[in-house]
Coordinates of C-alpha atoms in Angstrom, one line a residue:
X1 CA 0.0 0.0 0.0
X2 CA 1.4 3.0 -0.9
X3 CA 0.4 7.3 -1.1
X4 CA -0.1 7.4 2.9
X5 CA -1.5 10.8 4.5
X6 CA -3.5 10.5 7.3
X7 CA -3.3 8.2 10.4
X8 CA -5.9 6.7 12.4
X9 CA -7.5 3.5 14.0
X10 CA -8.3 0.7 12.7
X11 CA -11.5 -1.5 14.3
X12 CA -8.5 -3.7 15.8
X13 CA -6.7 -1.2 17.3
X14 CA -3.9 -1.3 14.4
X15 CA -2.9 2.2 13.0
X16 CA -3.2 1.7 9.8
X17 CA -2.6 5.3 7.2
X18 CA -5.3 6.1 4.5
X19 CA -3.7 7.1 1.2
X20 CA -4.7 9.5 -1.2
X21 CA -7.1 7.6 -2.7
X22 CA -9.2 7.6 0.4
X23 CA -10.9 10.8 -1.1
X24 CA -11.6 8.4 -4.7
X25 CA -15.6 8.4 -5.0
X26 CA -16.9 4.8 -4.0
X27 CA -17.0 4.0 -7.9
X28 CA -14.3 4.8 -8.3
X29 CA -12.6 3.2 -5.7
X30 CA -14.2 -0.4 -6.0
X31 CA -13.3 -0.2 -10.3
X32 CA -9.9 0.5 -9.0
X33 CA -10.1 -2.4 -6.1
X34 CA -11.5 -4.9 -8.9
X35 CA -8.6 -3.8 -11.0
X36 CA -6.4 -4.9 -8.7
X37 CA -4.6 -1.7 -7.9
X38 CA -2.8 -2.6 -4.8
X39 CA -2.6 0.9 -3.5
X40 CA -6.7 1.5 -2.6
X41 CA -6.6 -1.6 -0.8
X42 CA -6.2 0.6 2.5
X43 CA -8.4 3.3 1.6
X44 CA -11.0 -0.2 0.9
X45 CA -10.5 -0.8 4.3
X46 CA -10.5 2.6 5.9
X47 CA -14.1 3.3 4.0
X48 CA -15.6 0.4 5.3
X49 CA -13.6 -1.7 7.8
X50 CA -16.4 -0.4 10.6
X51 CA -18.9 -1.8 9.1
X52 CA -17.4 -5.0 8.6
X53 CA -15.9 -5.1 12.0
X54 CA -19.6 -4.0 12.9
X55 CA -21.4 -6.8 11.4
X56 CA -19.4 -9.6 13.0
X57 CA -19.0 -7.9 16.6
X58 CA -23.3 -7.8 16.8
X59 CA -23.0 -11.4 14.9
X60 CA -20.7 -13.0 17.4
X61 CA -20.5 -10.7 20.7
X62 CA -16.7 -11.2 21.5
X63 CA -14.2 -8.3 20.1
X64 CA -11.3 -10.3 19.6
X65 CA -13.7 -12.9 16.8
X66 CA -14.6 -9.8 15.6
X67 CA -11.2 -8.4 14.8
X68 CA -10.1 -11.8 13.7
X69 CA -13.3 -12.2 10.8
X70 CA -12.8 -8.4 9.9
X71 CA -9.2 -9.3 8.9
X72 CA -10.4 -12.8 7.0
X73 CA -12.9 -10.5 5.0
X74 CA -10.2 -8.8 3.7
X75 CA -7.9 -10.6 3.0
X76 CA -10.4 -12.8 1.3
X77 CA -11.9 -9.8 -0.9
X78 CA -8.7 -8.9 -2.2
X79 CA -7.6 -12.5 -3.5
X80 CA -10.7 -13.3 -4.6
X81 CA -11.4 -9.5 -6.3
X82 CA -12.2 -11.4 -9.6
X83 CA -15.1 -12.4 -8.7
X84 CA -16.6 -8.6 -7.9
X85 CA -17.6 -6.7 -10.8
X86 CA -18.6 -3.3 -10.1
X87 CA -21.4 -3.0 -12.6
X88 CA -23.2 -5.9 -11.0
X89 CA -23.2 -3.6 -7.4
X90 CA -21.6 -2.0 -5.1
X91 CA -18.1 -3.1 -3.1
X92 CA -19.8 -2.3 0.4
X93 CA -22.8 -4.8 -0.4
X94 CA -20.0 -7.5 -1.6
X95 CA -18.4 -6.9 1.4
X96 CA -21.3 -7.1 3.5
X97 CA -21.8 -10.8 1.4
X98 CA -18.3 -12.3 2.3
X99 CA -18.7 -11.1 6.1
X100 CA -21.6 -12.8 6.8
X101 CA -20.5 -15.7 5.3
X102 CA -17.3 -15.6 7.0
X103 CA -19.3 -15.3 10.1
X104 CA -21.1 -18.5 9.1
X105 CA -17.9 -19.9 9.6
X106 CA -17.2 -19.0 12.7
X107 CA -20.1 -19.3 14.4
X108 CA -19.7 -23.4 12.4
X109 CA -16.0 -23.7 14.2
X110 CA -17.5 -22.2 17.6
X111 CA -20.0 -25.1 17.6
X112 CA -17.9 -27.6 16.0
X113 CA -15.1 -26.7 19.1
X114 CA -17.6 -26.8 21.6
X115 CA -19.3 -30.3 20.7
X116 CA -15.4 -31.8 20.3
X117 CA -14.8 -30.4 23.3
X118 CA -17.4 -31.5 25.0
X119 CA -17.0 -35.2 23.6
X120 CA -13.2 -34.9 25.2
X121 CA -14.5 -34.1 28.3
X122 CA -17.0 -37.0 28.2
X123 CA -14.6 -39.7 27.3
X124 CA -12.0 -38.5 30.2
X125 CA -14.7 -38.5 32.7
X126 CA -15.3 -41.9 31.9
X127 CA -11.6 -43.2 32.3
X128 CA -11.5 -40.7 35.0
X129 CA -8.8 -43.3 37.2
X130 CA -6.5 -42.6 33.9
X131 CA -6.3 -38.7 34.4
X132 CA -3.9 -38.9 36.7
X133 CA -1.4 -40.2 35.5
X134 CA -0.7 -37.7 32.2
X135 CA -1.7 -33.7 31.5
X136 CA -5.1 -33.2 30.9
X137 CA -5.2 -31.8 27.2
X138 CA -2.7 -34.4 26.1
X139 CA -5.2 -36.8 27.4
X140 CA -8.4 -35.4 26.2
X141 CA -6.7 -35.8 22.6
X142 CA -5.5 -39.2 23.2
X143 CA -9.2 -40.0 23.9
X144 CA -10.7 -38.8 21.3
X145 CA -8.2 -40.0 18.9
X146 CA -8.8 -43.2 20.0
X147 CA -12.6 -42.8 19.4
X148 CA -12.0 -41.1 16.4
X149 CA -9.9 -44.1 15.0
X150 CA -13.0 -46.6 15.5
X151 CA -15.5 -44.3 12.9
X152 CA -16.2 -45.1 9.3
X153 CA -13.3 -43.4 7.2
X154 CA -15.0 -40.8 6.1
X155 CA -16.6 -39.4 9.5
X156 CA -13.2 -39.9 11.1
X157 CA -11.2 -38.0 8.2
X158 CA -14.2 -35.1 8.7
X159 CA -13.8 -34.9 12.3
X160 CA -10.0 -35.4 12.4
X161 CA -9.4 -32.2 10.2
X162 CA -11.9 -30.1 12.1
X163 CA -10.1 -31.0 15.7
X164 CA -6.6 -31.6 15.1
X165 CA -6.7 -29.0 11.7
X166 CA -8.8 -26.5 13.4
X167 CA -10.6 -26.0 10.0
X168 CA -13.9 -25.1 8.9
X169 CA -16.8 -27.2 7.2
X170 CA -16.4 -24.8 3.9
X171 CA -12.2 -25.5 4.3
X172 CA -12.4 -29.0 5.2
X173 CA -15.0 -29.7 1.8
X174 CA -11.6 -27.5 -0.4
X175 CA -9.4 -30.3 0.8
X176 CA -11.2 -32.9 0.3
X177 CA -12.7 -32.6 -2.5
X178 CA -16.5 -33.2 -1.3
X179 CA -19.5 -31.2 -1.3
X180 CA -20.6 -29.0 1.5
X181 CA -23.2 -31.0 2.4
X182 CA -21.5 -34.3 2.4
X183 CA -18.7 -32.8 4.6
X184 CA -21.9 -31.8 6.9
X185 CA -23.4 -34.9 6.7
X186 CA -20.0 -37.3 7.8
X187 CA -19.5 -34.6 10.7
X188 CA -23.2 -34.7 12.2
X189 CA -22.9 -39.0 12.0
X190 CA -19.6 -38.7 13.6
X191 CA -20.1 -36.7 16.5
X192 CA -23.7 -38.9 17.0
X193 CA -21.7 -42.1 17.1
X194 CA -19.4 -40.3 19.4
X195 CA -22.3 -39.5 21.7
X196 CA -23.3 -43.2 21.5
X197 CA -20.3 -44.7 22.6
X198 CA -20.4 -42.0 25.3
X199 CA -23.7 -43.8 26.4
X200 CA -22.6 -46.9 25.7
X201 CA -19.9 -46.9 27.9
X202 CA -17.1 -46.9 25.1
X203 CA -19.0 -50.1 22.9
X204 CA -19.3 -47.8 19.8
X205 CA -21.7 -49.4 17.3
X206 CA -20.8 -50.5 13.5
X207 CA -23.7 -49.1 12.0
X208 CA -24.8 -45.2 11.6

């Protein structure tokens, strides 16, 4: 980013300088984003990194989410900027698109952390004797990988990549190769036949 002027505040607290182009007329500006000219990229985010911010602070209700799906938005707006064509609408309404989906996402990992999480806790409450003798977390994750390893190949590679990879539904289907809903599918099965060997005292049944 080049042209810098003015300084102020970004919505996560990074002082960030608007260029020149900050005074560009919004059609201007996004014909000029689309184009890929590098040096309105700040004065992109300067113009409407509030509203983004915004958006996924309501959405979520914890700043530091918020800070990290304003950056994503970003960041993913300028590498995909191909796909935004300025005669079809405006930037801040294709903005506005990719945050709420990128708040889909996390909102999708919040639960998807808080079910495996959950499911560790279970399983070590139920070998409780065990806890003692190794570090909590290390344990959790030996448990669940040991659950994990007794699911159908395709639930376990699902769940495996969302808890040990830390990716999304949306990522996990890019490296995989499956549909969306497929992905959604094999993790829903997997975490239910995680709940039923919970119940069934670690006797994990061989059918869905």
């Amino acid at each position: 980013m080049t042209a810098h002027e003015t300084t102020s505040d970004t919505p996560t607290g990074t002082p960030l300088r608007a260029p020149t182009e900050e005074s560009c007329a919004d059609e201007e500006l996004a014909a000029r984003f689309a184009d890929g000219d590098d040096a309105c990229l700040a004065a992109v985010y300067h113009r409407w990194g509030s509203l983004v911010y915004t958006l996924a602070r309501r959405s979520l209700g914890d700043a530091g989410e918020a800070e990290d799906v304003t950056q994503t938005v970003f960041l993913a707006a300028w590498r995909g900027r191909a796909g935004f064509h300025p005669d079809r609408g405006a930037l801040s309404a294709w903005l506005v698109g990719i945050t709420r989906r990128k708040i889909a996402d996390a909102l999708s990992a919040r639960t998807r952390r808080t079910e495996l999480a959950a499911a560790a806790g279970s399983l070590a409450a139920l070998r409780a004797p065990d806890r003692a003798a190794q570090p909590d977390g290390v344990l959790d994750r030996v448990l669940v990988g040991h659950e994990l390893a007794r699911l159908p190949a395709p639930q376990r590679r699902v769940l495996g990549l969302a808890f040990y990879d830390d990716l999304t539904q949306r990522q996990i289907a890019q490296v995989t190769g499956w549909p969306l809903g497929t992905v959604k599918s094999h993790a829903r099965r997997g975490l239910h036949r995680l709940a039923r060997c919970l119940r069934e005292d670690g006797s994990l049944a061989r059918t869905a």
